[in-house]
XYZ file of C-alpha atoms in Angstrom:
393
model
C 91.880 -72.156 -289.036
C 89.022 -70.690 -286.981
C 85.594 -68.659 -287.719
C 87.044 -65.172 -287.928
C 83.317 -63.736 -287.113
C 83.666 -65.693 -283.803
C 87.151 -64.513 -283.001
C 86.144 -60.723 -284.070
C 83.289 -60.857 -281.570
C 85.463 -62.444 -278.826
C 87.899 -59.976 -279.304
C 85.575 -57.075 -279.230
C 83.265 -57.848 -276.431
C 80.161 -55.723 -276.146
C 80.850 -51.800 -274.587
C 78.413 -52.660 -271.256
C 80.669 -56.125 -270.785
C 83.682 -54.806 -271.154
C 83.103 -51.793 -269.001
C 82.034 -54.100 -266.356
C 85.208 -55.922 -266.633
C 87.085 -52.989 -266.065
C 84.928 -51.558 -263.160
C 86.023 -55.312 -261.253
C 89.437 -54.686 -261.919
C 89.462 -51.017 -260.475
C 87.479 -52.592 -257.528
C 90.340 -54.558 -256.588
C 93.253 -52.030 -257.187
C 91.013 -48.961 -255.343
C 88.065 -50.667 -253.491
C 84.500 -51.143 -254.422
C 83.320 -48.529 -252.321
C 85.563 -45.848 -254.677
C 84.316 -47.161 -257.742
C 80.711 -45.959 -258.998
C 79.985 -48.967 -261.682
C 76.490 -47.755 -263.744
C 77.422 -50.281 -266.763
C 75.524 -53.365 -265.981
C 71.553 -54.010 -265.829
C 72.353 -56.281 -263.209
C 69.369 -56.156 -260.702
C 70.348 -55.347 -256.867
C 67.017 -55.873 -255.348
C 66.738 -59.052 -253.802
C 64.620 -62.017 -255.021
C 60.949 -61.921 -253.648
C 60.552 -64.153 -250.463
C 58.148 -66.328 -252.400
C 61.314 -67.528 -254.999
C 63.536 -68.498 -251.891
C 60.523 -70.384 -250.572
C 59.934 -72.269 -253.562
C 63.391 -73.179 -253.846
C 63.405 -74.760 -250.527
C 60.345 -76.385 -251.145
C 61.601 -77.824 -254.368
C 64.884 -79.276 -252.584
C 62.935 -80.516 -249.712
C 60.039 -82.322 -251.971
C 60.941 -83.184 -255.219
C 62.434 -86.482 -255.831
C 66.535 -86.682 -256.409
C 65.962 -88.301 -259.750
C 64.083 -85.167 -261.413
C 65.063 -82.272 -259.120
C 68.008 -81.251 -261.334
C 67.350 -84.264 -264.185
C 66.499 -83.215 -267.908
C 62.940 -82.009 -268.848
C 61.331 -82.151 -272.574
C 63.432 -80.181 -275.409
C 60.706 -77.534 -274.743
C 60.734 -77.430 -271.269
C 58.469 -78.973 -268.501
C 54.918 -79.556 -269.373
C 53.892 -78.539 -265.887
C 55.669 -75.344 -266.407
C 54.514 -74.673 -269.364
C 51.089 -74.865 -268.116
C 50.882 -72.941 -264.954
C 52.674 -70.053 -267.571
C 49.709 -70.538 -270.151
C 47.361 -70.205 -267.143
C 49.090 -67.169 -266.022
C 48.787 -65.339 -269.359
C 44.830 -66.284 -269.702
C 44.165 -64.896 -266.265
C 46.757 -61.879 -266.223
C 45.927 -60.685 -270.172
C 42.860 -62.514 -270.890
C 44.853 -63.807 -274.367
C 44.573 -67.102 -275.409
C 47.617 -69.204 -274.133
C 48.351 -73.250 -274.523
C 50.834 -74.633 -272.831
C 52.092 -76.287 -276.209
C 53.108 -73.040 -277.830
C 55.493 -72.090 -275.101
C 59.115 -72.892 -275.118
C 61.219 -72.542 -272.040
C 64.434 -71.064 -272.674
C 67.717 -69.771 -271.149
C 66.686 -66.294 -270.692
C 65.615 -63.546 -273.277
C 68.524 -63.789 -274.877
C 67.884 -67.274 -275.871
C 64.262 -66.088 -276.267
C 65.390 -64.310 -279.143
C 68.296 -65.774 -280.863
C 66.163 -69.191 -280.814
C 63.131 -67.279 -282.348
C 65.079 -65.040 -284.920
C 66.684 -68.363 -285.911
C 63.151 -69.986 -286.215
C 61.838 -67.018 -288.132
C 65.022 -66.230 -290.718
C 65.369 -66.963 -294.386
C 67.624 -65.810 -296.724
C 67.289 -62.191 -297.526
C 64.864 -60.992 -294.444
C 65.131 -57.991 -292.609
C 64.522 -57.030 -288.918
C 63.641 -53.778 -287.803
C 64.676 -52.550 -284.133
C 63.941 -48.804 -283.088
C 67.126 -47.118 -282.377
C 68.436 -46.686 -279.657
C 68.119 -50.556 -279.162
C 70.099 -53.188 -277.551
C 73.504 -53.901 -278.922
C 73.151 -57.562 -278.942
C 70.344 -57.491 -281.418
C 72.648 -56.911 -284.048
C 74.514 -59.715 -283.269
C 71.442 -61.835 -282.573
C 70.193 -61.135 -285.788
C 72.882 -61.461 -287.996
C 73.798 -64.748 -286.417
C 70.489 -66.086 -287.286
C 71.765 -65.121 -290.980
C 69.375 -61.775 -291.332
C 70.006 -58.333 -291.773
C 69.146 -55.686 -289.043
C 67.712 -52.172 -289.954
C 67.891 -49.713 -287.238
C 64.767 -47.102 -287.279
C 65.338 -44.104 -285.182
C 62.752 -42.979 -282.448
C 61.316 -39.924 -281.816
C 62.778 -36.929 -279.503
C 61.233 -38.592 -276.588
C 62.145 -42.123 -277.662
C 58.925 -43.657 -278.735
C 58.317 -45.258 -282.088
C 58.310 -42.812 -285.163
C 55.513 -44.686 -287.569
C 56.080 -42.716 -290.381
C 59.528 -43.685 -290.434
C 58.787 -47.093 -289.644
C 56.287 -47.475 -292.691
C 59.154 -46.085 -294.709
C 61.381 -48.709 -293.362
C 58.885 -51.828 -294.210
C 59.766 -53.645 -297.188
C 58.852 -57.054 -298.975
C 62.146 -58.319 -296.969
C 60.697 -57.219 -293.663
C 60.050 -60.425 -291.700
C 59.557 -58.696 -287.779
C 59.641 -55.657 -286.128
C 61.031 -55.942 -282.604
C 60.202 -54.024 -280.110
C 61.468 -53.831 -276.451
C 58.903 -51.699 -273.613
C 60.380 -50.862 -271.346
C 62.851 -50.062 -273.106
C 66.771 -50.441 -272.783
C 68.311 -47.978 -272.842
C 65.689 -44.829 -272.565
C 63.732 -45.945 -270.224
C 60.590 -45.290 -272.568
C 57.456 -47.253 -271.897
C 55.364 -47.316 -275.376
C 51.658 -46.525 -275.049
C 48.700 -48.700 -276.254
C 47.792 -46.079 -278.660
C 51.168 -46.125 -280.052
C 51.200 -50.068 -280.352
C 48.033 -50.092 -281.644
C 48.966 -48.067 -284.668
C 51.947 -50.258 -284.867
C 49.402 -53.040 -285.249
C 47.409 -51.497 -287.807
C 50.707 -51.034 -289.846
C 51.976 -54.491 -289.676
C 48.464 -55.877 -290.671
C 48.448 -53.369 -293.572
C 51.757 -54.445 -294.811
C 51.394 -58.244 -294.347
C 48.557 -57.385 -296.501
C 50.413 -55.686 -299.223
C 52.748 -58.254 -299.225
C 50.484 -61.380 -299.014
C 52.508 -62.344 -295.939
C 53.014 -61.946 -292.258
C 55.742 -59.115 -290.879
C 56.174 -60.613 -287.426
C 56.192 -58.481 -284.108
C 58.487 -59.339 -281.454
C 58.201 -58.150 -277.931
C 61.336 -58.238 -275.968
C 59.844 -58.115 -272.365
C 62.431 -58.529 -269.531
C 61.374 -55.504 -267.988
C 57.676 -55.849 -268.378
C 56.993 -55.302 -264.658
C 59.486 -52.376 -264.552
C 57.086 -49.573 -265.219
C 56.203 -46.333 -263.707
C 53.248 -45.087 -265.954
C 51.133 -48.094 -265.549
C 51.428 -51.565 -267.241
C 52.445 -51.390 -270.883
C 49.682 -52.970 -273.252
C 50.283 -56.781 -273.804
C 51.194 -56.947 -277.993
C 49.420 -60.243 -278.463
C 46.106 -58.717 -277.519
C 46.866 -55.773 -280.354
C 48.206 -57.947 -283.169
C 48.067 -61.451 -283.682
C 51.681 -62.176 -285.331
C 53.192 -61.309 -282.197
C 55.601 -63.638 -280.577
C 56.643 -62.678 -276.840
C 60.058 -63.649 -275.766
C 60.105 -63.140 -271.789
C 62.302 -63.611 -269.053
C 62.305 -63.319 -265.428
C 65.890 -61.834 -264.806
C 64.101 -58.288 -263.617
C 61.076 -59.167 -262.230
C 62.488 -61.829 -260.110
C 65.754 -60.456 -259.838
C 67.106 -64.042 -261.336
C 69.562 -62.255 -263.890
C 72.313 -65.181 -263.365
C 69.677 -68.202 -263.611
C 69.123 -67.682 -267.170
C 65.444 -68.153 -267.238
C 62.937 -67.332 -269.650
C 60.474 -68.296 -272.341
C 59.094 -68.019 -276.293
C 55.229 -67.905 -276.281
C 53.793 -68.067 -279.965
C 49.833 -67.035 -279.431
C 47.205 -69.487 -281.069
C 45.893 -66.565 -283.198
C 49.634 -66.710 -284.684
C 49.415 -67.559 -288.502
C 50.806 -71.101 -288.942
C 51.184 -71.003 -285.104
C 52.237 -74.693 -285.012
C 54.177 -74.852 -287.534
C 56.289 -71.630 -286.354
C 56.332 -73.495 -282.742
C 57.987 -76.744 -284.913
C 60.656 -73.987 -286.083
C 61.225 -72.938 -282.255
C 61.923 -76.435 -281.481
C 64.329 -77.041 -284.386
C 66.122 -73.631 -283.639
C 66.443 -74.695 -279.897
C 67.793 -77.964 -281.199
C 69.934 -76.525 -283.554
C 71.695 -73.909 -281.019
C 71.716 -76.068 -278.441
C 69.117 -74.286 -276.290
C 67.162 -77.520 -275.323
C 65.881 -78.226 -271.533
C 66.045 -74.724 -269.795
C 67.565 -74.835 -266.122
C 65.221 -77.417 -264.527
C 65.105 -76.253 -260.960
C 64.218 -72.599 -262.259
C 61.609 -73.704 -264.864
C 59.765 -74.804 -261.506
C 60.835 -71.939 -259.651
C 59.430 -69.613 -262.195
C 56.287 -71.189 -262.888
C 55.598 -71.174 -259.042
C 56.201 -67.724 -258.692
C 54.682 -66.519 -262.028
C 53.141 -62.838 -261.218
C 55.293 -61.893 -258.224
C 57.777 -59.544 -258.312
C 60.882 -57.825 -256.583
C 60.435 -54.639 -254.698
C 60.570 -52.544 -257.857
C 59.543 -49.298 -256.271
C 63.075 -49.214 -255.307
C 63.814 -48.478 -258.421
C 62.055 -45.361 -258.974
C 63.641 -44.125 -255.898
C 66.888 -44.693 -257.448
C 65.255 -43.291 -260.632
C 63.611 -40.186 -258.723
C 66.937 -39.616 -256.585
C 69.607 -39.975 -259.566
C 67.247 -37.956 -262.526
C 66.824 -35.129 -259.908
C 70.452 -34.554 -258.867
C 71.882 -34.934 -262.465
C 69.477 -32.411 -263.719
C 69.920 -30.228 -261.313
C 73.552 -30.176 -261.880
C 72.813 -29.106 -265.395
C 72.825 -32.920 -267.426
C 69.656 -33.146 -270.101
C 67.971 -36.137 -270.056
C 64.596 -37.393 -270.592
C 62.519 -39.037 -267.644
C 62.574 -42.477 -268.229
C 59.458 -44.433 -267.585
C 60.276 -47.914 -266.648
C 63.425 -50.318 -266.660
C 66.425 -48.928 -264.621
C 68.042 -46.664 -267.100
C 68.664 -43.102 -267.433
C 69.862 -42.199 -271.213
C 71.648 -38.799 -270.539
C 72.826 -36.580 -273.505
C 76.516 -36.104 -273.570
C 78.085 -32.483 -273.043
C 80.274 -33.150 -275.875
C 79.684 -34.671 -279.226
C 81.611 -37.882 -278.675
C 79.782 -40.316 -276.050
C 82.774 -41.859 -276.114
C 84.873 -39.315 -274.912
C 82.861 -38.071 -272.394
C 82.933 -41.999 -270.866
C 86.607 -41.635 -271.083
C 86.740 -38.440 -268.604
C 84.362 -39.834 -266.266
C 86.258 -42.750 -265.837
C 88.813 -40.032 -263.950
C 86.156 -39.490 -261.351
C 85.715 -43.546 -261.329
C 82.311 -43.221 -262.978
C 81.641 -46.098 -265.240
C 78.746 -44.790 -267.738
C 78.311 -46.745 -271.394
C 78.553 -44.603 -274.329
C 75.715 -44.648 -277.002
C 77.222 -45.461 -280.046
C 76.517 -49.058 -279.534
C 73.189 -48.508 -278.968
C 72.570 -47.259 -282.542
C 72.528 -43.450 -281.918
C 75.601 -40.929 -281.135
C 75.722 -38.410 -278.331
C 74.145 -40.425 -274.925
C 75.102 -42.316 -272.201
C 73.539 -44.958 -270.546
C 73.659 -45.089 -266.454
C 72.161 -48.471 -264.971
C 70.985 -47.229 -261.702
C 69.879 -50.962 -260.414
C 72.683 -50.600 -257.782
C 72.269 -49.819 -253.882
C 71.560 -46.396 -253.080
C 74.289 -45.481 -251.066
C 76.408 -45.860 -254.738
C 74.311 -43.323 -256.035
C 74.503 -41.076 -253.300
C 78.275 -41.443 -252.853
C 78.657 -40.792 -256.589
C 76.686 -37.331 -256.848
C 79.775 -35.181 -256.152
C 81.865 -37.095 -258.755
C 79.176 -36.196 -261.493
C 78.685 -32.128 -260.154
C 82.434 -32.163 -260.466
C 82.245 -33.972 -263.869
C 79.928 -31.706 -265.726
C 81.405 -28.380 -264.044
C 84.896 -29.427 -266.284
C 82.588 -28.514 -268.889
C 81.363 -25.544 -267.933
C 85.030 -24.109 -267.421
């Protein structure tokens, strides 16, 4: 009677969201101060003052009939023009308003782009570990997800990538700074990837696209990540302000197709068609205006670095194994037992909510999201110490 695949997706929610809901129930049962919820990448740092200022100004000055009214399907022209101007100024890359599509956050950017690109038999390569919803997005678009493991530092393994690319490969998805590892890919690595994709595109007589998933671009502790359209012409950027402006719940982002992209206008038309077919037209209009007015602003992301240093320093001193994250707001910690899921269940005995790595495409790790109040981290440290001491016994 109903779509069986949709039923399965609804009944078996993502491990991250399921844990978040469990945490909400526990907080009601024993008090929020007694639960250490590291499940969701939900920014806890306030949006910059410019955001609230822009909202107040827009509410005060925008005519009532346009403040919350529909925009064009692809978004307000003035918002797209402001974003194109920012890309040109910030990255020195060519950008045109008519090749920018406003979206309901990074998830919509990815699903629309994948739907626009995907033809029967297409494969999309992701670097493992990867954001679990990539599999849902790719398969819902009709494609096949191919996971390629990264190296020991969670950076791209170019040899493994080359072996995975076939004539069926439509695109490689990269996410840097990375969720869940915090890795930030270097310019040298991305130039090597661009050269590989150029070679494969030449061999197959058709472009292999690069999809740059960028909700964490500004959250880098080792300098700004390379801007991929400047390195590879067939790059599509899927951007979100969820993290940079702490606007996760407002669901606002964009797709940017560089004019250097092969058949850029046709691809943009496909994006518009995909947005139409998925019902993702006319992103939230108030926040189109807000985001455009605040392009280049960020929340106080230095607070995330302080959280990282506190948690990483404490956990490694207790005996946990972890590669220092270079960006985003996650620690990817080695599980002290083979099953990360079993370790996370044991952590619940200490009210520690950690996400097992199996859904990220690798085994034996847990993700800890440290975009929480520093007091939560401080109060959780005795629980982390007691948990690891169980394994020493």
